[in-house]
Short mmCIF file of N, CA, C and O in Angstrom, two decimals:
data_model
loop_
_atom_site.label_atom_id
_atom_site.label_comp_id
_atom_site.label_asym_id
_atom_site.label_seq_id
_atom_site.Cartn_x
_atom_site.Cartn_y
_atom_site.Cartn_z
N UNK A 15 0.83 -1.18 0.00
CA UNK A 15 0.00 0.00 0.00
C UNK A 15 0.87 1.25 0.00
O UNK A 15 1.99 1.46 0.47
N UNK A 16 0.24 1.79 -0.49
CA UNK A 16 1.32 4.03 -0.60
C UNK A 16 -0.01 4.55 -0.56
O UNK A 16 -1.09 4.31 -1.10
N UNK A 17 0.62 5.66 0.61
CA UNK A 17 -0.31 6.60 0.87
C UNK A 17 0.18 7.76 -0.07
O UNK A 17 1.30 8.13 -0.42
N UNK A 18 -0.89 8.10 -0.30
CA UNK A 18 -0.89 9.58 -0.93
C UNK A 18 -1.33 10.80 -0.74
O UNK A 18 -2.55 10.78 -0.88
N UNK A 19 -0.84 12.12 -0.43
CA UNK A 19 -1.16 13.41 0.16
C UNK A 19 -1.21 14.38 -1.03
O UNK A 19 -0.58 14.46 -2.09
N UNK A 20 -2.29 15.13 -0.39
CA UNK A 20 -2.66 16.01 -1.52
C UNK A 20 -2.30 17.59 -0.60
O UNK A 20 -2.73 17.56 0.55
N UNK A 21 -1.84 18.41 -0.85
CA UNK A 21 -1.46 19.71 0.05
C UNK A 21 -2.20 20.85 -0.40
O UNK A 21 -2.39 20.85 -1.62
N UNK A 22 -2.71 21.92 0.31
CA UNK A 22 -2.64 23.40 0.05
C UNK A 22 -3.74 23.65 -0.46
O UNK A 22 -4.68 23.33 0.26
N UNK A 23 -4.13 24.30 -1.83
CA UNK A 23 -4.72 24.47 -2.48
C UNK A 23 -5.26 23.15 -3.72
O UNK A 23 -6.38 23.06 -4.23
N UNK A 24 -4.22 22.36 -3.93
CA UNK A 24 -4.84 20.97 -4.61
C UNK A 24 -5.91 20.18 -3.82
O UNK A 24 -6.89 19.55 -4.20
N UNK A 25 -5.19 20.51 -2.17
CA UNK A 25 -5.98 19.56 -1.69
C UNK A 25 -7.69 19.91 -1.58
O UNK A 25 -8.57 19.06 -1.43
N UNK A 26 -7.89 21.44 -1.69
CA UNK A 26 -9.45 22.46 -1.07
C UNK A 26 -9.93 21.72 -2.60
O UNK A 26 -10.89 20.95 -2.66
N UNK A 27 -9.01 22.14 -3.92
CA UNK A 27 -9.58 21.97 -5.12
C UNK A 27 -10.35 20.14 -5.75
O UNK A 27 -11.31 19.92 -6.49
N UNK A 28 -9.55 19.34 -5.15
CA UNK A 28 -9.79 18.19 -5.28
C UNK A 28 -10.65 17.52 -3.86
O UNK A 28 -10.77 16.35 -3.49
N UNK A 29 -11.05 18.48 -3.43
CA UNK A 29 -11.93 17.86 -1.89
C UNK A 29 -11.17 16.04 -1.43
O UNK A 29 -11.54 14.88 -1.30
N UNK A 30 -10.05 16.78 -1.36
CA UNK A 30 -9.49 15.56 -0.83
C UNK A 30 -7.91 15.40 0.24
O UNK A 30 -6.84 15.90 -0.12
N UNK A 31 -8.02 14.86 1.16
CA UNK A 31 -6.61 15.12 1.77
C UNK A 31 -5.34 13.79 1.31
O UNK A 31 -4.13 13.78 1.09
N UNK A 32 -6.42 12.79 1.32
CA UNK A 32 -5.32 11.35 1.25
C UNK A 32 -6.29 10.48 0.57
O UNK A 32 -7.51 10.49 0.65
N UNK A 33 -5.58 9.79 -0.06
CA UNK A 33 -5.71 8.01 -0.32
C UNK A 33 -4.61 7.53 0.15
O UNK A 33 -3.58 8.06 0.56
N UNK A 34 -5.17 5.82 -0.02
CA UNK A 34 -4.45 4.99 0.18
C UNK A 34 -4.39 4.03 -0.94
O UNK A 34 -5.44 4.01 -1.58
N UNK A 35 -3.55 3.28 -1.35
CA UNK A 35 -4.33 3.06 -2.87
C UNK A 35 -2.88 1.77 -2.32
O UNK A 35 -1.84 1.98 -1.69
N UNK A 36 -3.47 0.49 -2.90
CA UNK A 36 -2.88 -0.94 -3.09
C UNK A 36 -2.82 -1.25 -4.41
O UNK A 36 -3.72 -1.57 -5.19
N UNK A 37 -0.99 -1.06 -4.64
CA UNK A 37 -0.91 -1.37 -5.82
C UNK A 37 -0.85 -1.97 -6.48
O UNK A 37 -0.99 -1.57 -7.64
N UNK A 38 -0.52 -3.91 -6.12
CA UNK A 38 -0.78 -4.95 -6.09
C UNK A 38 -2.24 -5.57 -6.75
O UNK A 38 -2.57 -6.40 -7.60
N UNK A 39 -2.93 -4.56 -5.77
CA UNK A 39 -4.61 -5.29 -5.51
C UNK A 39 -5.80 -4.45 -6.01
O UNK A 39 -6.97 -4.80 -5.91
N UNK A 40 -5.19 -2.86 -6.78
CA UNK A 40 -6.12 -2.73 -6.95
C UNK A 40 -6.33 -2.43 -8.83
O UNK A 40 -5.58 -1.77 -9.55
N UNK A 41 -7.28 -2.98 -9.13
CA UNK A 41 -7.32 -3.03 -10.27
C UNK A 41 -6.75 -2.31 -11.62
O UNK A 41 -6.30 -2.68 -12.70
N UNK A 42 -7.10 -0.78 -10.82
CA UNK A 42 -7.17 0.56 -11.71
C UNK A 42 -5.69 0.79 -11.60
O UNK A 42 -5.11 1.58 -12.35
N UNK A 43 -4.87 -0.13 -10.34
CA UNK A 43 -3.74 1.23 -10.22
C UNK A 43 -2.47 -0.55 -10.49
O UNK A 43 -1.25 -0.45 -10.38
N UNK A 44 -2.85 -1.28 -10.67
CA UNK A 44 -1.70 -2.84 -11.00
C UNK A 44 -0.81 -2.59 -11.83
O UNK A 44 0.33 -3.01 -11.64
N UNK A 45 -1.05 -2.01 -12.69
CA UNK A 45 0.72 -1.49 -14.22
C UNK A 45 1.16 0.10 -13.57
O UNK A 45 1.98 0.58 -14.35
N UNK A 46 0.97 0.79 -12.73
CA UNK A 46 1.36 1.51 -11.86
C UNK A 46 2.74 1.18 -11.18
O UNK A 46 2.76 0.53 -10.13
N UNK A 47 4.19 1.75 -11.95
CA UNK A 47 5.12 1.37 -11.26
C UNK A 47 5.71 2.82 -10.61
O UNK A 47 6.13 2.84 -9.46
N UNK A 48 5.70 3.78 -11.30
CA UNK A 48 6.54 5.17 -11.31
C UNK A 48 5.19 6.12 -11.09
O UNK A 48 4.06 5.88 -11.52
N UNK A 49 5.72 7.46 -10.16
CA UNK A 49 5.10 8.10 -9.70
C UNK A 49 4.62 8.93 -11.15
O UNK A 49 3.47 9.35 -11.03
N UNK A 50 5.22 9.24 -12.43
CA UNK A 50 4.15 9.75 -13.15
C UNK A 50 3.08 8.89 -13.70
O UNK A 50 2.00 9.31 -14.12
N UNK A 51 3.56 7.35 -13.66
CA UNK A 51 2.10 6.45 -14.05
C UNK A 51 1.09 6.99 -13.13
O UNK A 51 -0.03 7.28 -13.54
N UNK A 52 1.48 7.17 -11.75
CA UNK A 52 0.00 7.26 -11.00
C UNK A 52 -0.33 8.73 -10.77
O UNK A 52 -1.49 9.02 -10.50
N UNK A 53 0.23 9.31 -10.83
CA UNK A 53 -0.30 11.16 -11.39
C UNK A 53 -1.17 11.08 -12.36
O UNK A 53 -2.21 11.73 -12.38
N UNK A 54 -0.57 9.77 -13.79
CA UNK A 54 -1.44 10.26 -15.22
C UNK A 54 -3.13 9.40 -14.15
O UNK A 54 -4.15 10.03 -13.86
N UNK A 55 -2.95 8.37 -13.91
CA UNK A 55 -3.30 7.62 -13.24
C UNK A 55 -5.53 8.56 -12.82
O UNK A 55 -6.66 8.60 -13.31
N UNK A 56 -4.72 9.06 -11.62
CA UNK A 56 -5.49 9.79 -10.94
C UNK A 56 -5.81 10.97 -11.60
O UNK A 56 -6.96 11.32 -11.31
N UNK A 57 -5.42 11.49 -12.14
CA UNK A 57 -5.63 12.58 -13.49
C UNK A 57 -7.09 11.83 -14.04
O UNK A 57 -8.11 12.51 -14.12
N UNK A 58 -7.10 10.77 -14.30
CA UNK A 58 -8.24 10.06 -14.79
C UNK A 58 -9.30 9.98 -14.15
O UNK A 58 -10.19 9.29 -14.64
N UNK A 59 -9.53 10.65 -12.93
CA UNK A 59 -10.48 10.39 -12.41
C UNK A 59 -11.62 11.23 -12.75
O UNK A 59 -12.72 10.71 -12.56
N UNK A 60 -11.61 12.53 -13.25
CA UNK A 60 -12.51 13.38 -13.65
C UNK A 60 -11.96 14.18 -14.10
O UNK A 60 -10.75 14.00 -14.10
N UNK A 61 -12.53 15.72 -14.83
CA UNK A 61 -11.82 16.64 -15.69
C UNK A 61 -11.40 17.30 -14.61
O UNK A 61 -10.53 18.04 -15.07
N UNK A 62 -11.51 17.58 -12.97
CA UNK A 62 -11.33 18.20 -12.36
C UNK A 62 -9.46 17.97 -11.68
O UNK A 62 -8.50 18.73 -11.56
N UNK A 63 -9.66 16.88 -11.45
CA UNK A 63 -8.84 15.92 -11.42
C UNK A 63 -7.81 16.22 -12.19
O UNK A 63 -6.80 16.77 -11.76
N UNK A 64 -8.04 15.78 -13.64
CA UNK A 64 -7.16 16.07 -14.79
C UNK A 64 -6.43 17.53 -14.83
O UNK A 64 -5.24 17.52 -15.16
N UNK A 65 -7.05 18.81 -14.53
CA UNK A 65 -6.57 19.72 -14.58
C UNK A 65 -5.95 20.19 -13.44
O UNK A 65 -5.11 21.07 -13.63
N UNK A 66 -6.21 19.74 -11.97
CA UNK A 66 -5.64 20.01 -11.18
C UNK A 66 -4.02 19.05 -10.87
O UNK A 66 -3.30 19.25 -9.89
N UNK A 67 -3.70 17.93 -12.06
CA UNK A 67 -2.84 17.48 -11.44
C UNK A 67 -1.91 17.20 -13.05
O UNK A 67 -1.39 16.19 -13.54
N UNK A 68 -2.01 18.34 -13.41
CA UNK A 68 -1.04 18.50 -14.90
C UNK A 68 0.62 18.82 -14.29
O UNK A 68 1.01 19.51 -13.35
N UNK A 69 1.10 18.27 -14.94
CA UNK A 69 2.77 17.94 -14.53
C UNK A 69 3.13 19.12 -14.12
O UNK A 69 3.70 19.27 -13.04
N UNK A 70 2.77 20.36 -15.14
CA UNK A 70 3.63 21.44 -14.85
C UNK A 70 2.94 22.54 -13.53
O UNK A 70 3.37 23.64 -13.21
N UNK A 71 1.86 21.88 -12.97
CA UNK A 71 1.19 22.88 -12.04
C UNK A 71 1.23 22.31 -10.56
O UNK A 71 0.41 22.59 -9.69
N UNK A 72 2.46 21.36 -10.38
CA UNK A 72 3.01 20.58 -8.93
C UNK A 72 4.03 20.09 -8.70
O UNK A 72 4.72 19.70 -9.64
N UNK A 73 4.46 19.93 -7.35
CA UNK A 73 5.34 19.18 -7.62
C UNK A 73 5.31 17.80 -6.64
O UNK A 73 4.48 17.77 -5.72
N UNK A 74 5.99 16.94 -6.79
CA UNK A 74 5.82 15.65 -6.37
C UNK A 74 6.86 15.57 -5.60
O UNK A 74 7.90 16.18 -5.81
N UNK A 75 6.57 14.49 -4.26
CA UNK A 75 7.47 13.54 -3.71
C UNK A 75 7.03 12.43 -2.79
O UNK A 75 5.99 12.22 -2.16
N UNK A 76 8.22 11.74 -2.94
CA UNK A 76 8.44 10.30 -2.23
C UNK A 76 8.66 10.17 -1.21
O UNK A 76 9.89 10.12 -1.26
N UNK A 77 8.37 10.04 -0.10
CA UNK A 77 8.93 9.81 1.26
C UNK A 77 9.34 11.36 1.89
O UNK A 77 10.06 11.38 2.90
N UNK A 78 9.02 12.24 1.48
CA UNK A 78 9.21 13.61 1.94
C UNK A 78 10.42 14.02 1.20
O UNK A 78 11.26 14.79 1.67
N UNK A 79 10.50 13.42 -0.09
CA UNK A 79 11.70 13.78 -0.82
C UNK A 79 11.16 14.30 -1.93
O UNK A 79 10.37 13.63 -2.59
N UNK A 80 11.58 15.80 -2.35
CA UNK A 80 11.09 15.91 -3.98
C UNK A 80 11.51 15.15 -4.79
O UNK A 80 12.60 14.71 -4.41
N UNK A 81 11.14 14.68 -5.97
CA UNK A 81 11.59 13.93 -7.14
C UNK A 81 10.96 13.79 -8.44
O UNK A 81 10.16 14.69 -8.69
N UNK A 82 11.05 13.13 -9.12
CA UNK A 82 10.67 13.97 -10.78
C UNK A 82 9.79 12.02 -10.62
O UNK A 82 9.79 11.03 -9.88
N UNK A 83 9.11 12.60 -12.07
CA UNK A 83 7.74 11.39 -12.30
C UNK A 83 8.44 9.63 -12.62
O UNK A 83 7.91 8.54 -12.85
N UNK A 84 9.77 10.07 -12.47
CA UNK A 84 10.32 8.87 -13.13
C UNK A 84 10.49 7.62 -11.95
O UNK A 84 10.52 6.40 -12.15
N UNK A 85 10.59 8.45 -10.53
CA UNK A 85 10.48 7.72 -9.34
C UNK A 85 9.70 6.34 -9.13
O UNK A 85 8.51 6.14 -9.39
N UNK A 86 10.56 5.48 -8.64
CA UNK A 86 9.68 3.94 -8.74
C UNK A 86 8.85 3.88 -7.46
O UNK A 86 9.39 4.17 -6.40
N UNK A 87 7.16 3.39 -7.52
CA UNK A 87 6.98 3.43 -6.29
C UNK A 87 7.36 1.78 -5.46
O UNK A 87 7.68 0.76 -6.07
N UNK A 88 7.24 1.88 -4.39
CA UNK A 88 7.25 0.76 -3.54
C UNK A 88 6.45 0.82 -2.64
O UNK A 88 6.07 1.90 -2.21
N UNK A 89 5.86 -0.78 -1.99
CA UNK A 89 4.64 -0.62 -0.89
C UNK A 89 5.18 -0.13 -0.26
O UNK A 89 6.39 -0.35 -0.33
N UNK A 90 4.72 0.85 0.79
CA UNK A 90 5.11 1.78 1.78
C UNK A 90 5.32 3.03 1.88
O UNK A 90 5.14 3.74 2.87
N UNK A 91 5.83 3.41 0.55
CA UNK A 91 5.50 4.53 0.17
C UNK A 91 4.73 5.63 0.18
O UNK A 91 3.61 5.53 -0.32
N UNK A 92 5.23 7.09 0.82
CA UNK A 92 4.21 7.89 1.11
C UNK A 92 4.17 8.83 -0.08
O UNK A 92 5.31 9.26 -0.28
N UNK A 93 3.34 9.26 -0.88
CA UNK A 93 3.79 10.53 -1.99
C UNK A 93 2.69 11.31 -1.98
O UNK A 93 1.51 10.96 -1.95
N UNK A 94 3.32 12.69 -2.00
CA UNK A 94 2.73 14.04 -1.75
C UNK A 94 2.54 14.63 -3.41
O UNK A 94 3.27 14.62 -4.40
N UNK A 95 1.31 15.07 -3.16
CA UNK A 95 1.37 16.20 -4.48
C UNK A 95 1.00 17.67 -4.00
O UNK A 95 0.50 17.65 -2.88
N UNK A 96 1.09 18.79 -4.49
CA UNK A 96 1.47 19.89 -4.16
C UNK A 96 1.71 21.14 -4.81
O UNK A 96 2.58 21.09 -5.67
N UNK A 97 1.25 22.09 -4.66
CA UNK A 97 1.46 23.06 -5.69
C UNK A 97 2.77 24.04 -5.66
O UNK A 97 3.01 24.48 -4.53
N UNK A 98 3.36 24.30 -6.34
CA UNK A 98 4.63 25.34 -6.24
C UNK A 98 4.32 25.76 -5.13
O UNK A 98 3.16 25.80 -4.73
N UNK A 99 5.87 26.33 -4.14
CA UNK A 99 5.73 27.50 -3.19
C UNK A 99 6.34 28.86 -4.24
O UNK A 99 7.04 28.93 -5.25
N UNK A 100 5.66 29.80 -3.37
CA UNK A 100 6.23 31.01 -4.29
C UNK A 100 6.41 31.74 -2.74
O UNK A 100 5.66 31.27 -1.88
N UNK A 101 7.14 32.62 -2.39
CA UNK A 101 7.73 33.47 -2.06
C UNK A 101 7.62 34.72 -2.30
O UNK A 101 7.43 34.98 -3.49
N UNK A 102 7.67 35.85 -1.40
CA UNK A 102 7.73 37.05 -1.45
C UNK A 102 9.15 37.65 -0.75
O UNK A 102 9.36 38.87 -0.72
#
């Protein structure tokens, strides 16, 4: 199982804080190896979805580590999605 976190403003936009999603077991998510399979993944879930989780409008990580879509997941795995910080 990998948990997954949604932060900030993705999370108000997608009325959602977490899944948990079994990658093994669950149907939709089994050819799911790398964190951009399951971005395109969940992108699929509705147009809302789709637009809130386009590559270039977040950023991703693994275990509290940033990292790019190419990342392999493993059970246990926690991954965050997230929108840019910007700074003043």
């Amino acid at each position: 199982m990998i948990k997954v976190l949604f932060f900030a403003q993705l999370r108000e936009q997608l009325n959602c804080a977490e899944l948990t999603i079994n990658l093994a077991e669950d149907t939709r998510f089994t050819a799911v190896s790398t964190l951009e399979q399951l971005r395109t993944e969940l992108a699929l879930t509705d147009d809302n979805w789709q637009s809130c989780l386009q590559t270039g409008k977040l950023l991703m990580a693994v275990n509290q580590t940033i990292v790019d879509g190419n990342q392999v997941l493993k059970d246990g795995d926690e991954v965050a999605f997230f929108p840019p910080v910007t700074g003043g």
